[in-house]
Amino acid sequence: DSPDIMWVKPEQRGIFPLEKFHIPRSLKKTVRQDLFSVRTNTAFRQVMELCASPEAGRDETWINDDILDAYVELHRQGAAHSVEAYRDGELVGGLYGVSIGGAFFGESMFSLATDASKVALCHLVARLKFGGYRLLDTQFITPHLARFGAVEMPAESYKGLLNDALSTQGHWQTLGDQISGSTIVQLITQTS
């Protein structure tokens, strides 16, 4: 409920090197089984609300009403995107972030069903690789993200990667929705 908006500039920046994204074997199987229907940009506001909700296991959140409204406006303008995982027509996992040039800045994710956010993350990585993105920024590293190959780097090194990513244009819509899990795994595991 805080009206404050915090600006954070970590000294150690978390990123996913897209070419080294790691899918654990059991998750590959889950992705290939298409247990979730994965869509993009169909429930952006709801994804943000669930990322901030106690329902998704959050006791505290940095997502206040001002931030929610600002990101929804970025989404309306085409600069923010969501990836949503549905099961039996119900939104059970997802993530959202901001796209600038060839960089995608992951902001938050949630899961109401086992592996739902992980499947959404795999779909995001495949979409970014296929669309020519060069950087997936996670801001910070958690043990959960490290399992997938996220790494930390000094802010100065990060600036070079960021400048490179901003000098190109990623294409979000190049990969349509309703892509099979097998195709997602193939896109992630193929070398660039």
mmCIF file of C-alpha atoms in Angstrom:
data_model
loop_
_atom_site.group_PDB
_atom_site.id
_atom_site.type_symbol
_atom_site.label_atom_id
_atom_site.label_comp_id
_atom_site.label_asym_id
_atom_site.label_seq_id
_atom_site.Cartn_x
_atom_site.Cartn_y
_atom_site.Cartn_z
ATOM 1 C CA ASP A 1 0.000 0.000 0.000
ATOM 2 C CA SER A 2 3.011 2.283 0.028
ATOM 3 C CA PRO A 3 2.751 5.231 -2.359
ATOM 4 C CA ASP A 4 6.537 5.134 -2.862
ATOM 5 C CA ILE A 5 8.140 3.992 -6.092
ATOM 6 C CA MET A 6 11.638 2.657 -5.537
ATOM 7 C CA TRP A 7 14.367 2.846 -8.178
ATOM 8 C CA VAL A 8 16.913 0.068 -7.823
ATOM 9 C CA LYS A 9 20.307 -0.156 -9.522
ATOM 10 C CA PRO A 10 22.027 -3.350 -8.369
ATOM 11 C CA GLU A 11 25.827 -3.388 -8.284
ATOM 12 C CA GLN A 12 25.618 -7.029 -9.401
ATOM 13 C CA ARG A 13 23.053 -7.403 -12.177
ATOM 14 C CA GLY A 14 21.201 -10.652 -12.836
ATOM 15 C CA ILE A 15 20.758 -11.847 -16.408
ATOM 16 C CA PHE A 16 19.921 -14.994 -18.336
ATOM 17 C CA PRO A 17 22.441 -15.606 -21.114
ATOM 18 C CA LEU A 18 19.820 -16.700 -23.657
ATOM 19 C CA GLU A 19 22.184 -19.100 -25.435
ATOM 20 C CA LYS A 20 22.935 -20.876 -22.139
ATOM 21 C CA PHE A 21 19.439 -21.098 -20.669
ATOM 22 C CA HIS A 22 19.148 -24.454 -18.908
ATOM 23 C CA ILE A 23 15.925 -26.465 -18.738
ATOM 24 C CA PRO A 24 16.100 -29.228 -16.106
ATOM 25 C CA ARG A 25 15.216 -32.638 -17.531
ATOM 26 C CA SER A 26 11.960 -32.965 -15.577
ATOM 27 C CA LEU A 27 10.817 -29.525 -16.748
ATOM 28 C CA LYS A 28 11.616 -30.395 -20.379
ATOM 29 C CA LYS A 29 9.216 -33.294 -20.008
ATOM 30 C CA THR A 30 6.549 -31.029 -18.517
ATOM 31 C CA VAL A 31 6.960 -28.448 -21.294
ATOM 32 C CA ARG A 32 6.753 -31.136 -23.997
ATOM 33 C CA GLN A 33 3.562 -32.563 -22.465
ATOM 34 C CA ASP A 34 1.718 -29.270 -23.066
ATOM 35 C CA LEU A 35 0.043 -29.450 -19.647
ATOM 36 C CA PHE A 36 -0.567 -25.703 -19.863
ATOM 37 C CA SER A 37 -2.015 -23.567 -22.616
ATOM 38 C CA VAL A 38 0.438 -20.687 -22.947
ATOM 39 C CA ARG A 39 -0.609 -17.318 -24.352
ATOM 40 C CA THR A 40 0.858 -13.845 -24.461
ATOM 41 C CA ASN A 41 -0.627 -10.465 -23.681
ATOM 42 C CA THR A 42 -4.169 -11.693 -23.005
ATOM 43 C CA ALA A 43 -4.255 -10.967 -19.252
ATOM 44 C CA PHE A 44 -1.484 -8.462 -18.576
ATOM 45 C CA ARG A 45 -3.130 -6.640 -15.666
ATOM 46 C CA GLN A 46 -4.261 -9.909 -14.061
ATOM 47 C CA VAL A 47 -0.714 -11.300 -14.284
ATOM 48 C CA MET A 48 0.615 -8.215 -12.494
ATOM 49 C CA GLU A 49 -2.087 -8.424 -9.842
ATOM 50 C CA LEU A 50 -1.328 -12.095 -9.236
ATOM 51 C CA CYS A 51 2.411 -11.374 -9.061
ATOM 52 C CA ALA A 52 1.599 -9.053 -6.155
ATOM 53 C CA SER A 53 -1.014 -11.213 -4.460
ATOM 54 C CA PRO A 54 -0.950 -13.234 -1.253
ATOM 55 C CA GLU A 55 -2.695 -15.925 -3.323
ATOM 56 C CA ALA A 56 0.613 -16.475 -5.133
ATOM 57 C CA GLY A 57 2.550 -16.605 -1.867
ATOM 58 C CA ARG A 58 3.569 -12.944 -1.568
ATOM 59 C CA ASP A 59 3.531 -11.510 1.939
ATOM 60 C CA GLU A 60 4.888 -8.201 0.648
ATOM 61 C CA THR A 61 5.081 -6.653 -2.796
ATOM 62 C CA TRP A 62 6.666 -3.673 -4.479
ATOM 63 C CA ILE A 63 3.790 -3.523 -6.996
ATOM 64 C CA ASN A 64 1.551 -0.699 -5.812
ATOM 65 C CA ASP A 65 -1.346 0.929 -7.703
ATOM 66 C CA ASP A 66 0.876 3.554 -9.349
ATOM 67 C CA ILE A 67 3.279 0.907 -10.634
ATOM 68 C CA LEU A 68 0.396 -1.273 -11.798
ATOM 69 C CA ASP A 69 -1.141 1.620 -13.738
ATOM 70 C CA ALA A 70 2.218 2.632 -15.252
ATOM 71 C CA TYR A 71 3.001 -0.884 -16.486
ATOM 72 C CA VAL A 72 -0.512 -1.366 -17.841
ATOM 73 C CA GLU A 73 -0.007 1.836 -19.841
ATOM 74 C CA LEU A 74 3.361 0.521 -21.114
ATOM 75 C CA HIS A 75 1.527 -2.657 -22.139
ATOM 76 C CA ARG A 76 -1.144 -0.619 -23.921
ATOM 77 C CA GLN A 77 1.650 1.120 -25.844
ATOM 78 C CA GLY A 78 3.237 -2.230 -26.815
ATOM 79 C CA ALA A 79 6.322 -1.935 -24.599
ATOM 80 C CA ALA A 80 5.363 -4.390 -21.829
ATOM 81 C CA HIS A 81 4.331 -8.001 -22.306
ATOM 82 C CA SER A 82 3.012 -10.926 -20.348
ATOM 83 C CA VAL A 83 3.304 -14.669 -20.817
ATOM 84 C CA GLU A 84 0.428 -16.591 -19.239
ATOM 85 C CA ALA A 85 0.009 -20.280 -18.421
ATOM 86 C CA TYR A 86 -3.564 -21.572 -18.288
ATOM 87 C CA ARG A 87 -4.902 -24.918 -17.129
ATOM 88 C CA ASP A 88 -8.532 -25.796 -17.780
ATOM 89 C CA GLY A 89 -9.117 -22.187 -18.820
ATOM 90 C CA GLU A 90 -7.835 -20.755 -15.531
ATOM 91 C CA LEU A 91 -4.762 -18.510 -15.296
ATOM 92 C CA VAL A 92 -2.353 -20.427 -13.038
ATOM 93 C CA GLY A 93 1.049 -18.933 -13.806
ATOM 94 C CA GLY A 94 2.811 -16.216 -15.673
ATOM 95 C CA LEU A 95 5.297 -13.411 -15.845
ATOM 96 C CA TYR A 96 5.598 -9.930 -17.242
ATOM 97 C CA GLY A 97 8.277 -7.472 -18.248
ATOM 98 C CA VAL A 98 9.305 -4.592 -20.455
ATOM 99 C CA SER A 99 10.746 -4.842 -23.964
ATOM 100 C CA ILE A 100 13.148 -2.165 -25.216
ATOM 101 C CA GLY A 101 15.125 -2.792 -28.389
ATOM 102 C CA GLY A 102 16.703 -6.238 -28.098
ATOM 103 C CA ALA A 103 16.400 -6.333 -24.300
ATOM 104 C CA PHE A 104 13.619 -7.786 -22.175
ATOM 105 C CA PHE A 105 13.485 -6.788 -18.529
ATOM 106 C CA GLY A 106 11.692 -9.467 -16.541
ATOM 107 C CA GLU A 107 9.840 -7.862 -13.656
ATOM 108 C CA SER A 108 7.965 -10.565 -11.758
ATOM 109 C CA MET A 109 6.374 -13.988 -12.046
ATOM 110 C CA PHE A 110 3.809 -16.051 -10.154
ATOM 111 C CA SER A 111 2.602 -19.620 -9.944
ATOM 112 C CA LEU A 112 -0.621 -21.088 -8.612
ATOM 113 C CA ALA A 113 0.145 -24.559 -10.007
ATOM 114 C CA THR A 114 3.308 -26.628 -9.999
ATOM 115 C CA ASP A 115 5.646 -25.608 -12.841
ATOM 116 C CA ALA A 116 3.246 -23.031 -14.327
ATOM 117 C CA SER A 117 5.644 -20.071 -14.015
ATOM 118 C CA LYS A 118 8.568 -22.234 -15.127
ATOM 119 C CA VAL A 119 6.716 -23.214 -18.293
ATOM 120 C CA ALA A 120 5.903 -19.535 -18.908
ATOM 121 C CA LEU A 121 9.604 -18.725 -18.469
ATOM 122 C CA CYS A 122 10.561 -21.370 -21.046
ATOM 123 C CA HIS A 123 8.053 -19.909 -23.496
ATOM 124 C CA LEU A 124 9.488 -16.448 -22.852
ATOM 125 C CA VAL A 125 13.062 -17.575 -23.524
ATOM 126 C CA ALA A 126 12.061 -19.329 -26.763
ATOM 127 C CA ARG A 127 10.171 -16.210 -27.880
ATOM 128 C CA LEU A 128 13.144 -13.966 -27.099
ATOM 129 C CA LYS A 129 15.645 -16.209 -28.875
ATOM 130 C CA PHE A 130 13.396 -16.567 -31.920
ATOM 131 C CA GLY A 131 12.680 -12.826 -31.995
ATOM 132 C CA GLY A 132 16.333 -11.786 -32.018
ATOM 133 C CA TYR A 133 16.572 -10.467 -28.469
ATOM 134 C CA ARG A 134 20.046 -10.304 -26.957
ATOM 135 C CA LEU A 135 19.371 -9.753 -23.260
ATOM 136 C CA LEU A 136 17.008 -11.122 -20.640
ATOM 137 C CA ASP A 137 17.499 -9.010 -17.528
ATOM 138 C CA THR A 138 16.363 -10.504 -14.207
ATOM 139 C CA GLN A 139 17.701 -7.656 -12.042
ATOM 140 C CA PHE A 140 18.611 -10.001 -9.179
ATOM 141 C CA ILE A 141 19.484 -13.684 -8.900
ATOM 142 C CA THR A 142 17.536 -16.086 -6.747
ATOM 143 C CA PRO A 143 18.379 -19.767 -6.235
ATOM 144 C CA HIS A 144 15.281 -20.521 -8.332
ATOM 145 C CA LEU A 145 16.565 -18.484 -11.301
ATOM 146 C CA ALA A 146 20.111 -19.823 -10.935
ATOM 147 C CA ARG A 147 18.763 -23.338 -11.646
ATOM 148 C CA PHE A 148 17.986 -22.126 -15.160
ATOM 149 C CA GLY A 149 21.373 -20.553 -15.802
ATOM 150 C CA ALA A 150 20.878 -17.005 -14.535
ATOM 151 C CA VAL A 151 24.154 -15.337 -13.608
ATOM 152 C CA GLU A 152 25.290 -12.144 -11.928
ATOM 153 C CA MET A 153 27.675 -9.672 -13.452
ATOM 154 C CA PRO A 154 29.178 -6.370 -12.336
ATOM 155 C CA ALA A 155 27.188 -3.284 -13.314
ATOM 156 C CA GLU A 156 29.990 -2.081 -15.609
ATOM 157 C CA SER A 157 30.007 -5.340 -17.611
ATOM 158 C CA TYR A 158 26.226 -5.258 -17.722
ATOM 159 C CA LYS A 159 26.289 -1.808 -19.344
ATOM 160 C CA GLY A 160 28.126 -3.232 -22.367
ATOM 161 C CA LEU A 161 25.567 -6.011 -22.804
ATOM 162 C CA LEU A 162 22.739 -3.536 -22.373
ATOM 163 C CA ASN A 163 24.157 -1.131 -24.953
ATOM 164 C CA ASP A 164 24.557 -4.014 -27.412
ATOM 165 C CA ALA A 165 20.960 -5.160 -26.811
ATOM 166 C CA LEU A 166 19.579 -1.646 -27.176
ATOM 167 C CA SER A 167 21.357 -1.221 -30.518
ATOM 168 C CA THR A 168 19.109 -3.887 -32.099
ATOM 169 C CA GLN A 169 15.389 -4.496 -32.287
ATOM 170 C CA GLY A 170 13.821 -7.634 -30.855
ATOM 171 C CA HIS A 171 10.578 -8.838 -32.412
ATOM 172 C CA TRP A 172 8.037 -10.019 -29.849
ATOM 173 C CA GLN A 173 5.335 -11.177 -32.259
ATOM 174 C CA THR A 174 7.606 -13.203 -34.549
ATOM 175 C CA LEU A 175 6.698 -16.343 -32.627
ATOM 176 C CA GLY A 176 2.917 -16.703 -32.446
ATOM 177 C CA ASP A 177 0.896 -18.148 -29.612
ATOM 178 C CA GLN A 178 -0.110 -21.793 -29.227
ATOM 179 C CA ILE A 179 3.346 -23.170 -30.009
ATOM 180 C CA SER A 180 3.837 -26.784 -28.965
ATOM 181 C CA GLY A 181 6.017 -27.557 -25.988
ATOM 182 C CA SER A 182 8.277 -29.686 -28.169
ATOM 183 C CA THR A 183 8.921 -26.686 -30.418
ATOM 184 C CA ILE A 184 9.616 -24.508 -27.357
ATOM 185 C CA VAL A 185 12.225 -26.966 -26.068
ATOM 186 C CA GLN A 186 13.790 -27.203 -29.526
ATOM 187 C CA LEU A 187 14.022 -23.400 -29.864
ATOM 188 C CA ILE A 188 15.656 -23.082 -26.452
ATOM 189 C CA THR A 189 18.161 -25.900 -26.845
ATOM 190 C CA GLN A 190 19.324 -25.151 -30.385
ATOM 191 C CA THR A 191 22.517 -23.159 -30.565
ATOM 192 C CA SER A 192 22.424 -19.736 -32.168
#
